[in-house]
Coordinates of C-alpha atoms in Angstrom, one line a residue:
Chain B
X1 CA 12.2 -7.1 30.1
X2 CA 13.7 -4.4 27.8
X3 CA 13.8 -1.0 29.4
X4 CA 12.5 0.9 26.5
X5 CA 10.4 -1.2 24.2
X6 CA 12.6 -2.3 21.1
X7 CA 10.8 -2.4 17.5
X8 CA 11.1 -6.2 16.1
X9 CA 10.1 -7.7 12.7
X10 CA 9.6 -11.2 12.4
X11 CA 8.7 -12.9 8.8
X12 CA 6.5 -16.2 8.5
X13 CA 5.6 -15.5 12.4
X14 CA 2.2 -17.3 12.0
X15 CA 3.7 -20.9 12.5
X16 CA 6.5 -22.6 13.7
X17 CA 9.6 -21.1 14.8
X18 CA 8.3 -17.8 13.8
X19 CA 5.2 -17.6 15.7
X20 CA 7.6 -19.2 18.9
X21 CA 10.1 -16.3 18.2
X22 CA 7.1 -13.7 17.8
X23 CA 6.0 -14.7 21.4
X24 CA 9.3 -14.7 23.0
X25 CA 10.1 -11.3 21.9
X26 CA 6.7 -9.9 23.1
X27 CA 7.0 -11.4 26.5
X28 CA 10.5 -9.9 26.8
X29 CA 8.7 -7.0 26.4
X30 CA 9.7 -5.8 22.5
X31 CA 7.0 -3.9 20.0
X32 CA 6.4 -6.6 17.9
X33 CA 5.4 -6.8 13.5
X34 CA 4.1 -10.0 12.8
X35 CA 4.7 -10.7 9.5
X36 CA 2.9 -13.2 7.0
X37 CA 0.5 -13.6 4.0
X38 CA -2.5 -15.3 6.5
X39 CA -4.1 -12.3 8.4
X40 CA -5.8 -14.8 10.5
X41 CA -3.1 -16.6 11.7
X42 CA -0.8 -14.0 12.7
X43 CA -4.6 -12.5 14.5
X44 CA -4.5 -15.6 16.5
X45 CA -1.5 -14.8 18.1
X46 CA -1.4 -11.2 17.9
X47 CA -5.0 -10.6 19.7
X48 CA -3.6 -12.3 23.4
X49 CA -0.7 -9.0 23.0
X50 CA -0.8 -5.1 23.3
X51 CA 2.5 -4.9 21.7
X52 CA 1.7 -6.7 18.5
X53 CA 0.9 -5.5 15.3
X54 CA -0.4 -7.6 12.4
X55 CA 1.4 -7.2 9.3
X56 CA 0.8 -8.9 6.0
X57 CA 3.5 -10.1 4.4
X58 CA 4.9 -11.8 1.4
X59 CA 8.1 -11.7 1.1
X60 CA 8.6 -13.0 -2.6
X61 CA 6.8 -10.0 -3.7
X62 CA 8.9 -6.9 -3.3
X63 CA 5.9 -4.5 -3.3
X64 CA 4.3 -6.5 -0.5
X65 CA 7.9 -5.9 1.3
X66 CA 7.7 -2.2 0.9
X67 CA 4.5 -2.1 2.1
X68 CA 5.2 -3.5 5.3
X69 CA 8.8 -1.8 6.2
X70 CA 6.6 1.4 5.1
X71 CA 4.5 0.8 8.2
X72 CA 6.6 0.1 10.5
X73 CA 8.1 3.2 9.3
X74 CA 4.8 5.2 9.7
X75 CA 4.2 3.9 13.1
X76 CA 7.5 4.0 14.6
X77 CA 10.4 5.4 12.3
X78 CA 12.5 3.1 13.8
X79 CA 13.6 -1.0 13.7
X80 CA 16.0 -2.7 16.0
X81 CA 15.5 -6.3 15.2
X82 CA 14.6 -8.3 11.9
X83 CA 14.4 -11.9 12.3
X84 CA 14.2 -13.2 8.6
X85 CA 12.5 -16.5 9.0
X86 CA 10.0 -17.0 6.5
X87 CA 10.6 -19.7 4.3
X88 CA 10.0 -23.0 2.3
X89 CA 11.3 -26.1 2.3
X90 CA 10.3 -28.8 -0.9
X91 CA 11.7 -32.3 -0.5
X92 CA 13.4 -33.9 -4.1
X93 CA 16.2 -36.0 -5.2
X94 CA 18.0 -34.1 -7.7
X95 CA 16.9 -35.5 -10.8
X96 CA 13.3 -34.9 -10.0
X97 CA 13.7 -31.3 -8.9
X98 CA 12.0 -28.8 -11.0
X99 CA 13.3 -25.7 -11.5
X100 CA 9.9 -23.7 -10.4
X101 CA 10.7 -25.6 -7.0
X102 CA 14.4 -24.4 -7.0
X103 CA 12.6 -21.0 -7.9
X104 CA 10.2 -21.0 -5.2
X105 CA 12.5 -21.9 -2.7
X106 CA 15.1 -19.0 -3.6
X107 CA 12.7 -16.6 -4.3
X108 CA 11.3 -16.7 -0.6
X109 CA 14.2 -17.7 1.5
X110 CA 17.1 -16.2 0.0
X111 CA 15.5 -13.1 -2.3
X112 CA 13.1 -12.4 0.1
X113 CA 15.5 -12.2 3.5
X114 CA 18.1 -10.1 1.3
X115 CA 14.8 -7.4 0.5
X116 CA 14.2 -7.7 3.5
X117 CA 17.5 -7.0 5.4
X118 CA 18.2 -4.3 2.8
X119 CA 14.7 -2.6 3.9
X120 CA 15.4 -3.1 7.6
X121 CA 19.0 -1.5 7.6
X122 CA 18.0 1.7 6.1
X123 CA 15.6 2.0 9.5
X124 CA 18.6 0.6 11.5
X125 CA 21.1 2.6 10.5
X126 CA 19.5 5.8 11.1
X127 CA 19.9 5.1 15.0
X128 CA 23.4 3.5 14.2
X129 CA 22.1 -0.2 15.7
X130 CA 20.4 -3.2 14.8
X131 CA 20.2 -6.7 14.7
X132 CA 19.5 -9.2 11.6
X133 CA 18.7 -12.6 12.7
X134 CA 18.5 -14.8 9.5
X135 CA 17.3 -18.4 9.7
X136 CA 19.4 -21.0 7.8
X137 CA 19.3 -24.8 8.4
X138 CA 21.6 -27.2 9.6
X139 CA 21.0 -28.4 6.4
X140 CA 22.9 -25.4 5.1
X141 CA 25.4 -26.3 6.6
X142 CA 26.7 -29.9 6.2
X143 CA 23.1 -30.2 3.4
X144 CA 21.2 -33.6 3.2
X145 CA 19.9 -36.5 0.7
X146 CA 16.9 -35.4 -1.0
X147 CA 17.2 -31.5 -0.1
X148 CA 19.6 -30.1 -2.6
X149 CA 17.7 -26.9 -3.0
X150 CA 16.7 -26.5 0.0
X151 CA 19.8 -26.7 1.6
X152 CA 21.1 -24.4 -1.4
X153 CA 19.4 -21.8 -0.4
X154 CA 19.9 -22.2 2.9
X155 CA 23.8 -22.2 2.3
X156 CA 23.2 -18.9 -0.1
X157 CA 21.7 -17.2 3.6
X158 CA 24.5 -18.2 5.1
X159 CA 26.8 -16.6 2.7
X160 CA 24.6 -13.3 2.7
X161 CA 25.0 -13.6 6.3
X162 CA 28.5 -13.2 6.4
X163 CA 28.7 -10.5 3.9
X164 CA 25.8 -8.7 4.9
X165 CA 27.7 -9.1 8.7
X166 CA 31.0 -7.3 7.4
X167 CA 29.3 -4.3 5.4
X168 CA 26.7 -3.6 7.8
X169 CA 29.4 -3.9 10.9
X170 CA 30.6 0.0 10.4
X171 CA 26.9 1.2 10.5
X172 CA 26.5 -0.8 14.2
X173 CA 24.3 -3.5 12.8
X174 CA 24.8 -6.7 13.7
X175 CA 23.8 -9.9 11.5
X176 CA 23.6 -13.2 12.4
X177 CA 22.3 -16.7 11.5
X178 CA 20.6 -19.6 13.5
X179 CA 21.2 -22.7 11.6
X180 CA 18.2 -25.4 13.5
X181 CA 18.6 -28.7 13.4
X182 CA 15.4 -31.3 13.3
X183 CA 12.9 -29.2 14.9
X184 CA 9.7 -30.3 15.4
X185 CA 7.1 -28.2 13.2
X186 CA 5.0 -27.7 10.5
X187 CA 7.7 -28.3 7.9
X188 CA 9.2 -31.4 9.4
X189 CA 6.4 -32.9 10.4
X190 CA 6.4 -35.0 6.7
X191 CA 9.7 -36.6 7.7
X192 CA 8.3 -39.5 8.9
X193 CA 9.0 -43.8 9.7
X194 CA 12.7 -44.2 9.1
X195 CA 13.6 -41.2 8.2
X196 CA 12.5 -39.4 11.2
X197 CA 14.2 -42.5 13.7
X198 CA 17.7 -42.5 11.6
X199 CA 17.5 -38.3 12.5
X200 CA 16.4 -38.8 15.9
X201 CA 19.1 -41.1 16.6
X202 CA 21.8 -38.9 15.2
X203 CA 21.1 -36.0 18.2
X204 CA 22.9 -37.4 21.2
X205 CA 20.2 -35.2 23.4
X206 CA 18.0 -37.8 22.3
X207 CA 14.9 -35.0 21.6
X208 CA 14.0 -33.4 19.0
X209 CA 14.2 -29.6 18.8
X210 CA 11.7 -27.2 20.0
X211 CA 10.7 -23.9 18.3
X212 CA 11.1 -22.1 21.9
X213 CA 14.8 -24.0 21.6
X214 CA 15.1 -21.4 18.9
X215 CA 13.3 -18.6 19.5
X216 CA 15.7 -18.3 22.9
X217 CA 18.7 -18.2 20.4
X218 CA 16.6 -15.2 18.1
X219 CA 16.0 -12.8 21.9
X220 CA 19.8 -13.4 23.2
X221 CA 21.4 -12.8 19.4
X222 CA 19.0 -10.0 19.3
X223 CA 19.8 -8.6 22.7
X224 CA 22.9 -6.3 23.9
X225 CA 24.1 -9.4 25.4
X226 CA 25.5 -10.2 22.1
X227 CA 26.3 -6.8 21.1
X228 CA 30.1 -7.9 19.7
X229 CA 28.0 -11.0 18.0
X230 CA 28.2 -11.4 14.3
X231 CA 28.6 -13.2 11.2
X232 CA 28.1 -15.9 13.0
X233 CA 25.9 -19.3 12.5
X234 CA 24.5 -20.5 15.6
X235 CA 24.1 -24.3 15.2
X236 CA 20.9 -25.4 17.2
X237 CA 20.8 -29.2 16.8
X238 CA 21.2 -31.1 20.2
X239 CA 24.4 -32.1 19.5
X240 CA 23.5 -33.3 15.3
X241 CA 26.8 -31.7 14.1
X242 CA 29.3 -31.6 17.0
Chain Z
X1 CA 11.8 25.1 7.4
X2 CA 11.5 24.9 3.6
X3 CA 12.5 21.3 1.8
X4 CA 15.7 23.2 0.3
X5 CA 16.6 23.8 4.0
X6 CA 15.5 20.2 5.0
X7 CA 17.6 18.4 2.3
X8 CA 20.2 20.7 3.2
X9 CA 20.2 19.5 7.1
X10 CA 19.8 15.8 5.9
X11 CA 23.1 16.1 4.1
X12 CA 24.9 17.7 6.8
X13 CA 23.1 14.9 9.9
X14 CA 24.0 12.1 7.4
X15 CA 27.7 12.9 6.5
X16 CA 28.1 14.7 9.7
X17 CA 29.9 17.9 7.9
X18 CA 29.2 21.6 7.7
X19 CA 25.7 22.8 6.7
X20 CA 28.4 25.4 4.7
X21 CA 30.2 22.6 3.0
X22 CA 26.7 21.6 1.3
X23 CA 26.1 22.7 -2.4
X24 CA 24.4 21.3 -5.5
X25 CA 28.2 20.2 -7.2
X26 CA 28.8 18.3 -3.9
X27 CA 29.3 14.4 -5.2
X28 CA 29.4 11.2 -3.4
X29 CA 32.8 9.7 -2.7
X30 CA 34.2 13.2 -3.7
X31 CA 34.8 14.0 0.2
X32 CA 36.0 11.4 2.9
X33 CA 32.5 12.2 4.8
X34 CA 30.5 10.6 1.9
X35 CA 31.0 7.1 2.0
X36 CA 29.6 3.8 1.1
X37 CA 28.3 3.6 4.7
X38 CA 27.4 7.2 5.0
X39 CA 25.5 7.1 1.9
X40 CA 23.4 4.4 3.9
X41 CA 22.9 6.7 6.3
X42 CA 22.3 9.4 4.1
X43 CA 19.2 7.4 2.9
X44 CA 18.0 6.5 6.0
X45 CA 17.9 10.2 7.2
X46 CA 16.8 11.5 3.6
X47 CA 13.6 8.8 3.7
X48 CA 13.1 9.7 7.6
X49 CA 13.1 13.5 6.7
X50 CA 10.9 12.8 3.8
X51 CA 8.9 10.5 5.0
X52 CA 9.6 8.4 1.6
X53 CA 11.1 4.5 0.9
X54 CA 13.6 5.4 -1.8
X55 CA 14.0 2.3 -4.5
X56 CA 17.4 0.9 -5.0
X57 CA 17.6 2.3 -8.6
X58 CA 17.5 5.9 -6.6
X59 CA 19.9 5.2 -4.1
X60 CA 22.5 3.8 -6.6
X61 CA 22.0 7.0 -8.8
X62 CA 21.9 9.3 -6.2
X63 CA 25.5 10.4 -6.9
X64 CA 25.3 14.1 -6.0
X65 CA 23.5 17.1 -4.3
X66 CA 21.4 17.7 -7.4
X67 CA 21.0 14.3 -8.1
X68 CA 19.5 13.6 -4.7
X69 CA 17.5 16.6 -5.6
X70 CA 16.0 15.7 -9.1
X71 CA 15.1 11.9 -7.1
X72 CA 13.2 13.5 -4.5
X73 CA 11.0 15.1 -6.8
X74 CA 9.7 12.1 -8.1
X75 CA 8.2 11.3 -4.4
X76 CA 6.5 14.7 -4.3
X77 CA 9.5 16.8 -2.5
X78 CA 8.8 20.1 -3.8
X79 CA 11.8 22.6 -3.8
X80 CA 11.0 26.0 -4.7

Protein backbone atom coordinates (compact mmCIF):
# COMPACT_ATOMS: atom_id res chain seq x y z
CA UNK A 1 0.00 0.00 0.00
CA UNK A 2 1.13 3.56 -0.63
CA UNK A 3 1.59 5.59 2.49
CA UNK A 4 -0.23 8.71 1.36
CA UNK A 5 -2.68 8.00 -1.34
CA UNK A 6 -1.06 8.91 -4.88
CA UNK A 7 -3.37 10.58 -7.65
CA UNK A 8 -3.34 8.19 -10.99
CA UNK A 9 -4.96 8.70 -14.34
CA UNK A 10 -5.50 5.89 -16.53
CA UNK A 11 -7.00 6.30 -20.28
CA UNK A 12 -9.27 3.52 -21.98
CA UNK A 13 -9.53 1.93 -18.27
CA UNK A 14 -12.97 0.41 -19.03
CA UNK A 15 -11.46 -2.78 -20.77
CA UNK A 16 -8.58 -4.59 -21.12
CA UNK A 17 -5.30 -3.76 -19.89
CA UNK A 18 -6.73 -0.47 -18.71
CA UNK A 19 -9.44 -1.63 -16.57
CA UNK A 20 -6.53 -4.47 -15.17
CA UNK A 21 -4.12 -1.49 -14.54
CA UNK A 22 -7.15 0.68 -12.95
CA UNK A 23 -7.66 -2.15 -10.41
CA UNK A 24 -4.18 -2.85 -9.54
CA UNK A 25 -3.45 0.74 -8.77
CA UNK A 26 -6.59 0.96 -6.53
CA UNK A 27 -5.78 -2.11 -4.52
CA UNK A 28 -2.27 -0.69 -4.04
CA UNK A 29 -4.10 1.82 -2.50
CA UNK A 30 -3.72 4.99 -5.21
CA UNK A 31 -6.74 7.77 -5.86
CA UNK A 32 -7.73 6.51 -8.97
CA UNK A 33 -9.40 8.65 -12.61
CA UNK A 34 -10.90 6.26 -14.66
CA UNK A 35 -10.87 7.48 -17.92
CA UNK A 36 -13.01 6.60 -21.03
CA UNK A 37 -15.91 7.64 -23.38
CA UNK A 38 -18.51 4.70 -21.84
CA UNK A 39 -19.75 6.03 -18.37
CA UNK A 40 -21.07 2.71 -17.74
CA UNK A 41 -18.27 0.74 -18.11
CA UNK A 42 -15.79 2.59 -16.25
CA UNK A 43 -19.18 2.55 -13.39
CA UNK A 44 -18.87 -1.10 -13.43
CA UNK A 45 -15.58 -1.05 -12.09
CA UNK A 46 -15.48 2.08 -10.28
CA UNK A 47 -18.68 1.38 -7.99
CA UNK A 48 -16.73 -1.93 -6.07
CA UNK A 49 -13.94 1.21 -5.01
CA UNK A 50 -13.90 4.32 -2.63
CA UNK A 51 -10.91 5.67 -4.34
CA UNK A 52 -12.23 5.78 -7.83
CA UNK A 53 -13.55 8.41 -9.72
CA UNK A 54 -15.28 8.09 -13.09
CA UNK A 55 -14.09 10.28 -15.66
CA UNK A 56 -15.20 10.63 -19.27
CA UNK A 57 -12.81 10.69 -21.63
CA UNK A 58 -11.99 10.94 -25.25
CA UNK A 59 -8.81 11.43 -25.91
CA UNK A 60 -8.94 12.35 -29.68
CA UNK A 61 -10.92 15.36 -28.74
CA UNK A 62 -8.68 17.89 -26.98
CA UNK A 63 -11.67 19.66 -25.28
CA UNK A 64 -12.75 16.36 -23.79
CA UNK A 65 -8.93 16.15 -22.49
CA UNK A 66 -9.17 19.47 -20.77
CA UNK A 67 -12.13 18.63 -19.32
CA UNK A 68 -10.90 15.84 -17.54
CA UNK A 69 -7.22 17.04 -16.33
CA UNK A 70 -9.49 20.17 -15.27
CA UNK A 71 -11.02 17.83 -12.66
CA UNK A 72 -8.60 16.21 -11.50
CA UNK A 73 -7.30 19.51 -11.03
CA UNK A 74 -10.42 20.79 -9.13
CA UNK A 75 -10.46 17.80 -6.89
CA UNK A 76 -7.03 17.28 -6.09
CA UNK A 77 -4.52 19.95 -7.62
CA UNK A 78 -2.22 17.34 -8.01
CA UNK A 79 -1.17 14.02 -10.43
CA UNK A 80 1.47 11.55 -9.85
CA UNK A 81 0.82 8.93 -12.39
CA UNK A 82 -0.60 8.97 -16.02
CA UNK A 83 -0.77 5.69 -17.64
CA UNK A 84 -1.63 6.63 -21.36
CA UNK A 85 -3.33 3.49 -22.58
CA UNK A 86 -6.13 4.22 -24.52
CA UNK A 87 -5.96 3.14 -27.92
CA UNK A 88 -6.91 1.41 -31.26
CA UNK A 89 -5.72 -1.08 -33.20
CA UNK A 90 -7.27 -1.70 -37.12
CA UNK A 91 -5.83 -4.75 -38.87
CA UNK A 92 -4.82 -3.98 -43.01
CA UNK A 93 -2.21 -4.97 -45.46
CA UNK A 94 -0.82 -1.94 -46.78
CA UNK A 95 -2.44 -1.50 -49.90
CA UNK A 96 -5.91 -1.69 -48.40
CA UNK A 97 -5.26 0.79 -45.61
CA UNK A 98 -7.26 3.83 -45.72
CA UNK A 99 -5.97 6.84 -44.63
CA UNK A 100 -9.09 7.68 -42.21
CA UNK A 101 -7.76 4.28 -40.49
CA UNK A 102 -4.13 5.61 -40.42
CA UNK A 103 -6.00 8.83 -39.04
CA UNK A 104 -7.90 7.15 -36.48
CA UNK A 105 -5.25 5.19 -35.19
CA UNK A 106 -2.79 8.34 -34.76
CA UNK A 107 -5.27 10.58 -33.64
CA UNK A 108 -6.00 8.35 -30.45
CA UNK A 109 -2.81 6.67 -29.69
CA UNK A 110 -0.20 8.93 -30.50
CA UNK A 111 -2.15 12.61 -30.52
CA UNK A 112 -4.06 11.77 -27.78
CA UNK A 113 -1.18 10.29 -25.23
CA UNK A 114 1.02 13.46 -26.31
CA UNK A 115 -2.23 15.82 -25.04
CA UNK A 116 -2.37 13.98 -22.60
CA UNK A 117 1.18 13.77 -21.10
CA UNK A 118 1.50 17.51 -21.94
CA UNK A 119 -1.71 18.11 -19.59
CA UNK A 120 -0.49 15.72 -16.84
CA UNK A 121 3.09 17.27 -16.57
CA UNK A 122 1.97 20.68 -15.92
CA UNK A 123 0.16 18.98 -12.61
CA UNK A 124 3.38 16.97 -12.16
CA UNK A 125 5.69 19.39 -12.25
CA UNK A 126 4.32 21.62 -9.73
CA UNK A 127 5.36 18.91 -6.97
CA UNK A 128 8.61 18.25 -9.01
CA UNK A 129 7.56 14.27 -9.56
CA UNK A 130 5.69 12.10 -11.69
CA UNK A 131 5.42 9.18 -13.67
CA UNK A 132 4.15 8.69 -17.49
CA UNK A 133 3.50 5.23 -18.32
CA UNK A 134 2.77 5.11 -22.15
CA UNK A 135 1.51 1.88 -23.76
CA UNK A 136 3.26 0.83 -26.99
CA UNK A 137 3.16 -2.67 -28.54
CA UNK A 138 5.63 -5.18 -29.26
CA UNK A 139 4.52 -4.50 -32.44
CA UNK A 140 6.18 -1.07 -32.15
CA UNK A 141 8.90 -2.49 -31.78
CA UNK A 142 10.04 -5.17 -34.27
CA UNK A 143 6.06 -4.23 -36.17
CA UNK A 144 4.04 -7.12 -37.94
CA UNK A 145 2.37 -8.34 -41.39
CA UNK A 146 -0.83 -6.75 -41.76
CA UNK A 147 -0.34 -3.88 -38.96
CA UNK A 148 1.62 -1.22 -40.59
CA UNK A 149 -0.29 1.56 -38.94
CA UNK A 150 -0.78 0.27 -36.05
CA UNK A 151 2.58 -0.59 -35.30
CA UNK A 152 3.35 3.10 -36.75
CA UNK A 153 1.90 4.58 -34.23
CA UNK A 154 2.92 2.50 -31.84
CA UNK A 155 6.70 3.14 -32.90
CA UNK A 156 5.76 7.18 -32.94
CA UNK A 157 4.93 6.54 -28.77
CA UNK A 158 7.93 5.02 -28.48
CA UNK A 159 9.75 7.80 -29.92
CA UNK A 160 7.64 10.42 -27.83
CA UNK A 161 8.62 8.30 -25.03
CA UNK A 162 12.14 8.81 -25.26
CA UNK A 163 11.94 12.47 -25.94
CA UNK A 164 9.24 13.22 -23.63
CA UNK A 165 11.75 11.03 -21.03
CA UNK A 166 14.85 13.48 -21.57
CA UNK A 167 12.86 16.92 -21.42
CA UNK A 168 10.73 16.03 -18.69
CA UNK A 169 13.86 14.34 -16.65
CA UNK A 170 15.01 17.95 -15.12
CA UNK A 171 11.46 18.64 -13.83
CA UNK A 172 11.59 14.94 -11.81
CA UNK A 173 9.14 13.27 -14.11
CA UNK A 174 9.76 10.13 -15.14
CA UNK A 175 8.34 8.47 -18.58
CA UNK A 176 8.29 5.28 -19.62
CA UNK A 177 6.76 2.69 -22.09
CA UNK A 178 5.34 -0.98 -21.73
CA UNK A 179 5.57 -2.45 -25.06
CA UNK A 180 2.96 -5.99 -24.54
CA UNK A 181 3.28 -8.70 -26.50
CA UNK A 182 0.08 -11.05 -27.44
CA UNK A 183 -2.13 -10.35 -24.66
CA UNK A 184 -5.25 -11.80 -24.40
CA UNK A 185 -8.11 -9.01 -24.69
CA UNK A 186 -10.62 -7.28 -26.37
CA UNK A 187 -8.36 -6.22 -29.16
CA UNK A 188 -6.71 -9.51 -29.81
CA UNK A 189 -9.34 -11.51 -29.49
CA UNK A 190 -10.00 -11.33 -33.62
CA UNK A 191 -6.60 -12.93 -34.18
CA UNK A 192 -7.80 -16.17 -34.52
CA UNK A 193 -7.07 -20.12 -36.33
CA UNK A 194 -3.49 -19.83 -37.61
CA UNK A 195 -2.74 -16.79 -36.77
CA UNK A 196 -3.31 -16.97 -33.17
CA UNK A 197 -1.23 -20.77 -33.12
CA UNK A 198 1.91 -19.37 -35.27
CA UNK A 199 1.83 -16.31 -32.22
CA UNK A 200 1.36 -18.66 -29.54
CA UNK A 201 4.09 -20.82 -30.63
CA UNK A 202 6.55 -17.93 -30.98
CA UNK A 203 6.43 -17.22 -26.79
CA UNK A 204 8.60 -19.85 -25.38
CA UNK A 205 6.37 -19.39 -21.88
CA UNK A 206 3.93 -21.13 -23.92
CA UNK A 207 0.85 -18.66 -22.52
CA UNK A 208 -0.47 -15.94 -23.69
CA UNK A 209 -0.18 -12.67 -21.82
CA UNK A 210 -2.51 -11.46 -19.20
CA UNK A 211 -3.64 -7.88 -18.61
CA UNK A 212 -2.67 -8.28 -14.81
CA UNK A 213 0.86 -9.40 -16.56
CA UNK A 214 0.82 -5.75 -17.43
CA UNK A 215 -0.77 -3.92 -15.15
CA UNK A 216 2.06 -5.32 -12.50
CA UNK A 217 4.68 -3.63 -15.03
CA UNK A 218 2.25 -0.05 -14.95
CA UNK A 219 2.32 -0.10 -10.48
CA UNK A 220 6.28 -1.01 -10.28
CA UNK A 221 7.22 1.71 -13.27
CA UNK A 222 4.92 3.93 -11.50
CA UNK A 223 6.23 3.30 -7.98
CA UNK A 224 9.53 4.82 -6.20
CA UNK A 225 10.89 1.51 -6.82
CA UNK A 226 11.74 2.74 -10.20
CA UNK A 227 12.46 6.14 -9.33
CA UNK A 228 15.98 6.32 -11.60
CA UNK A 229 13.49 4.43 -14.44
CA UNK A 230 13.14 6.13 -17.71
CA UNK A 231 12.99 6.24 -21.35
CA UNK A 232 12.75 2.99 -21.25
CA UNK A 233 10.45 0.23 -23.12
CA UNK A 234 9.54 -2.56 -21.00
CA UNK A 235 9.08 -5.54 -23.38
CA UNK A 236 6.20 -7.74 -21.88
CA UNK A 237 5.94 -10.80 -24.23
CA UNK A 238 6.88 -14.16 -22.45
CA UNK A 239 9.86 -14.39 -24.15
CA UNK A 240 8.37 -13.18 -28.03
CA UNK A 241 11.45 -10.92 -28.69
CA UNK A 242 14.35 -12.24 -26.56
CA UNK B 1 -3.63 39.24 -1.25
CA UNK B 2 -4.54 41.09 -4.45
CA UNK B 3 -3.94 39.08 -7.98
CA UNK B 4 -0.93 41.72 -8.69
CA UNK B 5 0.56 40.34 -5.49
CA UNK B 6 -0.46 36.63 -6.45
CA UNK B 7 1.16 36.72 -9.91
CA UNK B 8 3.90 38.39 -8.29
CA UNK B 9 4.52 35.28 -5.75
CA UNK B 10 3.90 32.80 -8.64
CA UNK B 11 6.88 34.31 -10.52
CA UNK B 12 9.13 34.35 -7.65
CA UNK B 13 7.78 30.19 -6.34
CA UNK B 14 8.24 29.22 -10.01
CA UNK B 15 11.74 30.68 -10.95
CA UNK B 16 12.71 30.50 -7.36
CA UNK B 17 14.18 34.24 -7.39
CA UNK B 18 13.58 37.41 -5.44
CA UNK B 19 9.95 38.77 -5.08
CA UNK B 20 12.28 42.16 -5.72
CA UNK B 21 13.76 40.90 -8.93
CA UNK B 22 10.05 40.69 -10.39
CA UNK B 23 8.87 43.52 -12.70
CA UNK B 24 6.69 43.96 -15.79
CA UNK B 25 10.14 44.17 -18.32
CA UNK B 26 11.25 40.86 -16.75
CA UNK B 27 11.41 38.30 -20.01
CA UNK B 28 11.79 34.70 -20.27
CA UNK B 29 15.20 33.26 -21.02
CA UNK B 30 16.53 36.88 -20.14
CA UNK B 31 17.78 35.48 -16.56
CA UNK B 32 19.33 31.99 -15.93
CA UNK B 33 16.22 31.32 -13.39
CA UNK B 34 13.70 31.43 -16.31
CA UNK B 35 14.19 28.47 -18.27
CA UNK B 36 12.55 26.08 -20.62
CA UNK B 37 11.90 23.81 -17.52
CA UNK B 38 11.11 26.61 -15.21
CA UNK B 39 8.70 28.06 -17.51
CA UNK B 40 6.94 24.58 -17.04
CA UNK B 41 6.92 25.15 -13.72
CA UNK B 42 6.00 28.62 -14.01
CA UNK B 43 2.66 27.31 -15.65
CA UNK B 44 1.99 24.84 -13.39
CA UNK B 45 2.17 27.27 -10.42
CA UNK B 46 0.45 30.21 -12.51
CA UNK B 47 -2.68 27.60 -13.40
CA UNK B 48 -2.50 26.30 -9.59
CA UNK B 49 -2.58 29.91 -8.30
CA UNK B 50 -5.30 30.70 -10.78
CA UNK B 51 -7.12 28.00 -10.78
CA UNK B 52 -7.04 28.12 -14.83
CA UNK B 53 -5.70 25.33 -17.65
CA UNK B 54 -3.66 27.76 -19.84
CA UNK B 55 -3.73 26.68 -23.78
CA UNK B 56 -0.43 25.98 -25.41
CA UNK B 57 -0.90 29.14 -27.68
CA UNK B 58 -0.61 31.01 -24.09
CA UNK B 59 2.19 29.30 -22.66
CA UNK B 60 4.31 29.64 -25.92
CA UNK B 61 3.50 33.44 -25.91
CA UNK B 62 3.85 34.07 -22.53
CA UNK B 63 7.36 35.57 -23.00
CA UNK B 64 7.32 38.17 -20.29
CA UNK B 65 5.86 39.69 -16.98
CA UNK B 66 3.32 41.65 -18.92
CA UNK B 67 2.81 39.19 -21.28
CA UNK B 68 1.83 36.64 -18.67
CA UNK B 69 -0.21 39.54 -17.44
CA UNK B 70 -2.26 40.53 -20.58
CA UNK B 71 -2.94 36.23 -20.89
CA UNK B 72 -4.30 36.02 -17.56
CA UNK B 73 -6.86 38.37 -18.32
CA UNK B 74 -8.42 36.43 -20.85
CA UNK B 75 -9.26 33.70 -17.92
CA UNK B 76 -10.91 36.39 -15.81
CA UNK B 77 -7.66 37.35 -13.63
CA UNK B 78 -8.43 40.78 -12.78
CA UNK B 79 -5.48 43.17 -11.84
CA UNK B 80 -6.31 46.39 -10.64
Amino acid sequence: MVDTPKIALITGASRGIGAATARRFLDAGYVVFLGGRNLEELEDISAAYENAHSLILDVSDLSSIKAAFMEVRKQYRALDVLVNNAGVMHAGMIAMTKSDIIDDMFDTNVRGSYLCAQLATRLMSAKHSGSIINISSIMGVQGAVGYSGYSASKAAVIGMTKAMAKELAPSGVRVNALAPGFIETDLTASITGEARDKALASIRMNRFGTTDDVASAALFLASDEASYITGQVLQIDGSMTA
Amino acid sequence: MDNVEKLRKAFAEALQISEDVITDDLKYNSIKEWDSVAHMALVAELEDVFDIMLDTDDIIEMSSVMKAREILTKYNVEFS
